[in-house]
Tab-separated table of C-alpha atoms in Angstrom:
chain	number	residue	atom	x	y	z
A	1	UNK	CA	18.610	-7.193	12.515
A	2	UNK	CA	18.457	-4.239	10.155
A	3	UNK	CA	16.072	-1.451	11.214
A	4	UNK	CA	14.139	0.083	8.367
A	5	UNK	CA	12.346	3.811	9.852
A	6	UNK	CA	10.114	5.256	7.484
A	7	UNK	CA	8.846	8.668	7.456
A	8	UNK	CA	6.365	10.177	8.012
A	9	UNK	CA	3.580	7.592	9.362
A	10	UNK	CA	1.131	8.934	6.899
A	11	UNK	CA	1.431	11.476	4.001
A	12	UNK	CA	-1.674	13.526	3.197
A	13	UNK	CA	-1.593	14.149	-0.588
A	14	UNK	CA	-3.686	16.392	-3.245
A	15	UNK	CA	-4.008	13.990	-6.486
A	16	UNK	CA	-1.309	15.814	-9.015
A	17	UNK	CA	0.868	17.253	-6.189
A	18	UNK	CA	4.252	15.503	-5.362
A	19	UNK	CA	4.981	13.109	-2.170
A	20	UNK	CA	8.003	11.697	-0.774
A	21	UNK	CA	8.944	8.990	1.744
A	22	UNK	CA	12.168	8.581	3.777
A	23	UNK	CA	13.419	5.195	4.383
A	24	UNK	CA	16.462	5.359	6.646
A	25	UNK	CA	18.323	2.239	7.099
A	26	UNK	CA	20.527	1.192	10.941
A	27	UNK	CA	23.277	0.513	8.700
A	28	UNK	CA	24.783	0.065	4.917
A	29	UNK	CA	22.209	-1.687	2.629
A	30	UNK	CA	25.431	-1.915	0.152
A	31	UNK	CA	26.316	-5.479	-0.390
A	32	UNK	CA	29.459	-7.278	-0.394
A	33	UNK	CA	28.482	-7.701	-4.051
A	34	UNK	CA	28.696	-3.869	-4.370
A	35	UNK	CA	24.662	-4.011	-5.014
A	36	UNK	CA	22.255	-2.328	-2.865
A	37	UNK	CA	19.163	-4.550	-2.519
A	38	UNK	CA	16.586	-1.862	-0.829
A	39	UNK	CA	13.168	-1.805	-2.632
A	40	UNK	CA	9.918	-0.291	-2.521
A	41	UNK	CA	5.906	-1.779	-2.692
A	42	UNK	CA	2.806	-0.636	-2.247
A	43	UNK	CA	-0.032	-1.951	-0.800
A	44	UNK	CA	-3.494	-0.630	-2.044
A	45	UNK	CA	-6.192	-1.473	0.087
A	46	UNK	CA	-7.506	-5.279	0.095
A	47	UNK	CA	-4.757	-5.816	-2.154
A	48	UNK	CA	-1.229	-7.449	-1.956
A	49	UNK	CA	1.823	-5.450	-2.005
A	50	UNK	CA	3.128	-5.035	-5.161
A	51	UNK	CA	6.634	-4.047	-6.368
A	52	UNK	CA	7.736	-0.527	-7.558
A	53	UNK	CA	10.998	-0.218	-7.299
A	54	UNK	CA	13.847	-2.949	-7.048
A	55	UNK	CA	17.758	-2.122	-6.303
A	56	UNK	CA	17.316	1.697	-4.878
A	57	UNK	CA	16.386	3.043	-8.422
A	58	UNK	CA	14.863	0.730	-11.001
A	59	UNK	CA	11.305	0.557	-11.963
A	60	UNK	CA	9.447	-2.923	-11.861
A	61	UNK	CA	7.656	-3.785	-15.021
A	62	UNK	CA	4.972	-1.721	-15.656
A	63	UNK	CA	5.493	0.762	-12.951
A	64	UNK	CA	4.926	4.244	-14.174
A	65	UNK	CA	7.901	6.752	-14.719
A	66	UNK	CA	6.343	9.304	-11.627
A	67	UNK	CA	7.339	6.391	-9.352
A	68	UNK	CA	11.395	7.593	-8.968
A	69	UNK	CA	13.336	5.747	-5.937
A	70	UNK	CA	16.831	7.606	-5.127
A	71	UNK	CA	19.300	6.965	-2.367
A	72	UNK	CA	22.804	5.513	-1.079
A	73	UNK	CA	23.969	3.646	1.936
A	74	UNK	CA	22.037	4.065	4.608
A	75	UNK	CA	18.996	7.210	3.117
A	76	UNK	CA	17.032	6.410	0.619
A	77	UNK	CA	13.650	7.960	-1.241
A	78	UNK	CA	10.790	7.550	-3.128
A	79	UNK	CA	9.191	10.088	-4.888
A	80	UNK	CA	5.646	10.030	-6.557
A	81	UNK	CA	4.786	12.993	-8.660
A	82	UNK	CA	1.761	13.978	-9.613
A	83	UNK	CA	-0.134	11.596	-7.748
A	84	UNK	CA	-2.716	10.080	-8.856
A	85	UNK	CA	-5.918	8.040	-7.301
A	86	UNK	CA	-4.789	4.439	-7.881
A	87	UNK	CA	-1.542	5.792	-5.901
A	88	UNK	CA	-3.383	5.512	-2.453
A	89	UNK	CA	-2.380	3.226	0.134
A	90	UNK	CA	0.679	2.156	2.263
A	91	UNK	CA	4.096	1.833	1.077
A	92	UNK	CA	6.843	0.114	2.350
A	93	UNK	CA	10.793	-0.078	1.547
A	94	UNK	CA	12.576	-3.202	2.406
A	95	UNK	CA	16.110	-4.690	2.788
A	96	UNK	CA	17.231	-7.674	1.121
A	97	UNK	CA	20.833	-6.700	1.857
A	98	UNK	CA	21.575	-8.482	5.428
A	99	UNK	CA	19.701	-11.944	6.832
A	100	UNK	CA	17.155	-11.687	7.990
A	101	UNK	CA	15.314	-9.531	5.028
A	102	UNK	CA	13.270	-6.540	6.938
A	103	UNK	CA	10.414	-4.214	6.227
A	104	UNK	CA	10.461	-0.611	7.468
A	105	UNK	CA	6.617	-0.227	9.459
A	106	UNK	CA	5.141	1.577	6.843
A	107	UNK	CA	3.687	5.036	5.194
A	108	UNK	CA	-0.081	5.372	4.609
A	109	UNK	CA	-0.413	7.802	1.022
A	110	UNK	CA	-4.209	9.252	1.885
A	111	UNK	CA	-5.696	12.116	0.629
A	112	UNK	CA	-5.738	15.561	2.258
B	1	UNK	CA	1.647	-14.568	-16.869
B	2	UNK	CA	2.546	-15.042	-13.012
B	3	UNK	CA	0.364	-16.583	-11.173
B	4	UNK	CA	0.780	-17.427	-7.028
B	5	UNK	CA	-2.393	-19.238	-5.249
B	6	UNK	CA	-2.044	-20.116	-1.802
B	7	UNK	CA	-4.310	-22.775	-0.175
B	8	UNK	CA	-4.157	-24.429	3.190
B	9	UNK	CA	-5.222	-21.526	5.626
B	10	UNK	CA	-8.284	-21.295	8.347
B	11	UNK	CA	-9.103	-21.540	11.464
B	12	UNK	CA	-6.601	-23.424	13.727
B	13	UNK	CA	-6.207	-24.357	17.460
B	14	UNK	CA	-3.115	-23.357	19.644
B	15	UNK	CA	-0.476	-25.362	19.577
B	16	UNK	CA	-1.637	-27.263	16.021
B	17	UNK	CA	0.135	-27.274	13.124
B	18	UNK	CA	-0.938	-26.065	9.782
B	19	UNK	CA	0.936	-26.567	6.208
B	20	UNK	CA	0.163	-23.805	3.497
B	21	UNK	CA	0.900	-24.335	-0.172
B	22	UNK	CA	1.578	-21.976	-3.432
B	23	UNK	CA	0.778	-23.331	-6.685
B	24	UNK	CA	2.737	-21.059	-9.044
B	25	UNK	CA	2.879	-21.106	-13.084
B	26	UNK	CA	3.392	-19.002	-15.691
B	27	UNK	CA	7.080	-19.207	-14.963
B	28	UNK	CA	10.365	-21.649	-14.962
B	29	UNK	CA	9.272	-22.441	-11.200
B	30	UNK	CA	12.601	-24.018	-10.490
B	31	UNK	CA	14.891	-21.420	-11.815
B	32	UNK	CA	13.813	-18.527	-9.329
B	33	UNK	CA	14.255	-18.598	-5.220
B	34	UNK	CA	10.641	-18.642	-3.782
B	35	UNK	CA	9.575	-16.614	-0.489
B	36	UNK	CA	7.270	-16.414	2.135
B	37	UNK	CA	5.683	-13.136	3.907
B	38	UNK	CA	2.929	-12.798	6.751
B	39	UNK	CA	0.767	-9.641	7.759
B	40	UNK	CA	-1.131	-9.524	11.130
B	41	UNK	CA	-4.889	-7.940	11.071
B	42	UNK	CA	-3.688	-4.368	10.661
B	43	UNK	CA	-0.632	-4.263	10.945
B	44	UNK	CA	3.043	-4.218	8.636
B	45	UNK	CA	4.981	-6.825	6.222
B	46	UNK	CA	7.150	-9.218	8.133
B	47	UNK	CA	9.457	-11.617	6.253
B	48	UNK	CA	9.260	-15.309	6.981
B	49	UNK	CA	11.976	-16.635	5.033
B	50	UNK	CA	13.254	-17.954	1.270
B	51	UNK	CA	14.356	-20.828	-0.241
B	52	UNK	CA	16.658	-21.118	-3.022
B	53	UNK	CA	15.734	-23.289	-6.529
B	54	UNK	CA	17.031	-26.796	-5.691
B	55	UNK	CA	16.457	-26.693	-2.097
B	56	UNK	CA	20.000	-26.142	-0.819
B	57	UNK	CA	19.614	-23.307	1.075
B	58	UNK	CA	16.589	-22.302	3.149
B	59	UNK	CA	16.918	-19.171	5.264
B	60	UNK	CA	14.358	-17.709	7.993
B	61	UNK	CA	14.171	-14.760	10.078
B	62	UNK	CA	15.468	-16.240	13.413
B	63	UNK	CA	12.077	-15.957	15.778
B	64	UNK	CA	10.074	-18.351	13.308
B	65	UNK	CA	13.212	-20.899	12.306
B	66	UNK	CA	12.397	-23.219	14.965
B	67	UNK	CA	8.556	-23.107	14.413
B	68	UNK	CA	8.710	-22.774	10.304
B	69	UNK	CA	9.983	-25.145	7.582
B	70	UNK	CA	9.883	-24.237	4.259
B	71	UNK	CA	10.018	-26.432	0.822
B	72	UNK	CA	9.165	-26.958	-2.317
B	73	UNK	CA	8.285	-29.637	-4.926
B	74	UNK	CA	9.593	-28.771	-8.450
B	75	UNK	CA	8.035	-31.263	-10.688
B	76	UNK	CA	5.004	-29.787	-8.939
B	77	UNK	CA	5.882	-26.325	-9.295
B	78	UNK	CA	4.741	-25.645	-5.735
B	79	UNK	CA	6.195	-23.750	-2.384
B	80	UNK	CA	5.041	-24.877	1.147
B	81	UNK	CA	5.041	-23.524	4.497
B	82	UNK	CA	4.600	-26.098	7.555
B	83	UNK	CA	4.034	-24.500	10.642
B	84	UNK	CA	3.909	-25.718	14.067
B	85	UNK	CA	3.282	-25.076	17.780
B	86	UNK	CA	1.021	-22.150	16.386
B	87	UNK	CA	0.294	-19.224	18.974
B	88	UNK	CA	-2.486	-16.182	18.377
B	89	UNK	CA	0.164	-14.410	17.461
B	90	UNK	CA	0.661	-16.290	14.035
B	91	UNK	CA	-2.946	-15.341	13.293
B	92	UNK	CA	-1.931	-13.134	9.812
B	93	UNK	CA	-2.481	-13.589	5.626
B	94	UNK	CA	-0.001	-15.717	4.728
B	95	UNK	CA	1.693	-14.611	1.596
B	96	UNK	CA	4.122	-16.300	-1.218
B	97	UNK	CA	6.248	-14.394	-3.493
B	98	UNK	CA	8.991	-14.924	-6.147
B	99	UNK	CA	12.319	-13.890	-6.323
B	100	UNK	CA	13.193	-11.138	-3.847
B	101	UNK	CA	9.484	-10.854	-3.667
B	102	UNK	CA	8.875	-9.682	-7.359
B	103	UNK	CA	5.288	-11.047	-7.334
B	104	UNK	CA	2.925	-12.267	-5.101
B	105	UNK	CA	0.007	-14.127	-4.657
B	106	UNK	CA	-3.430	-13.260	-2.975
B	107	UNK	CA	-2.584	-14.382	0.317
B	108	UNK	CA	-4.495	-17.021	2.471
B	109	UNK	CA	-5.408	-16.266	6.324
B	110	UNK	CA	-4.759	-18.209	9.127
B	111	UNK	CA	-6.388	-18.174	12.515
B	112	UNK	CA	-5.408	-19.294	15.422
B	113	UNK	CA	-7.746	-19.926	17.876
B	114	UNK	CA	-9.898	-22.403	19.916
């Protein structure tokens, strides 16, 4: 199974700074359809996950534009900048590239 | 408007079964692949499995295929999970999701315990 390591564990934030999350991948995410199916959610507390960002880069409906996901292969990012309030919670990337589909653990946005 | 609800969940003994259901609308049910998603108490996201819009293909990740079925009814525009020989590790919200889990529903938790 694909192996999904996110970093760091948790990312203390001050609302309007910048934060970044690693999601590093045991192998290629690139598909034999030349797509890259590795996407982002975040979980707010209480709440279901919801979808950010789909295929490395693109913005789900309604997503704001400080929500930017990056990345080839194996490394990708996402960057929030200027975070705000309603940002706070856990964030996960996930594969949809190899069967079985996998989650990387996790990254808890909290306040400094 | 997209709208998941899952139903079925509680409290369950060990080795029971349990079958879950997600009513969906606001979309062409049977044109999209439905999935299924769990979360223990605390913990991460762990994918259950998919199936695709007429039923032809059903895919699961490999240490719930032998304990999981999934289906769906299209006239009735609803997803189900069956679940058998249930163990305390199972205990988790159950979610549903469409697509490659594009949106989800609320989530229903199931317990398993005697």
């Amino acid at each position: 199974d694909v192996v999904l390591t996110q970093t760091p564990v948790a990312q203390p934030v001050t609302l309007g700074d910048q934060a970044s999350i690693s999601c590093r991948s045991s192998q290629s995410l690139v598909h034999s359809n030349g797509n890259t199916y590795l996407e982002w959610y975040l979980q707010k507390p209480g709440q279901s996950p919801q979808l950010l960002i789909y295929k490395v880069s693109n913005r789900f409906s309604g997503v704001p534009d400080r929500f930017i996901g990056s990345g080839s292969g194996s490394d990708f990012t996402l960057k929030i900048s200027r975070v705000e309030p309603e940002d706070l919670g856990v964030y996960y990337c996930f594969q949809a590239t190899h069967d079985p589909y996998t989650f990387g653990a996790g990254t808890k946005l909290e306040l400094k | 408007e997209v709208k998941l609800v899952e139903s079925g969940g509680g409290l369950v003994q060990p080795g029971r079964s349990l079958k879950l259901s997600c009513a969906a609308s606001g979309f062409s049910f049977n044109d999209y692949w439905m999935g299924w998603v769990r979360q223990a108490p605390g913990k991460g996201l762990e994918w259950i499995g998919e199936i695709n819009q007429d039923s032809s293909t059903i895919n699961y990740t490999p240490s719930l295929k032998d304990k999981f079925t999934i289906s769906r009814d299209n006239a009735q525009n609803t997803l189900y999970l069956q679940m058998s020989k249930l163990g305390s590790e199972d205990t988790a919200i159950y979610y549903c999701a469409r697509g490659i889990l594009w949106d989800w529903g609320q989530g229903v938790m199931v317990t398993v315990s005697s």
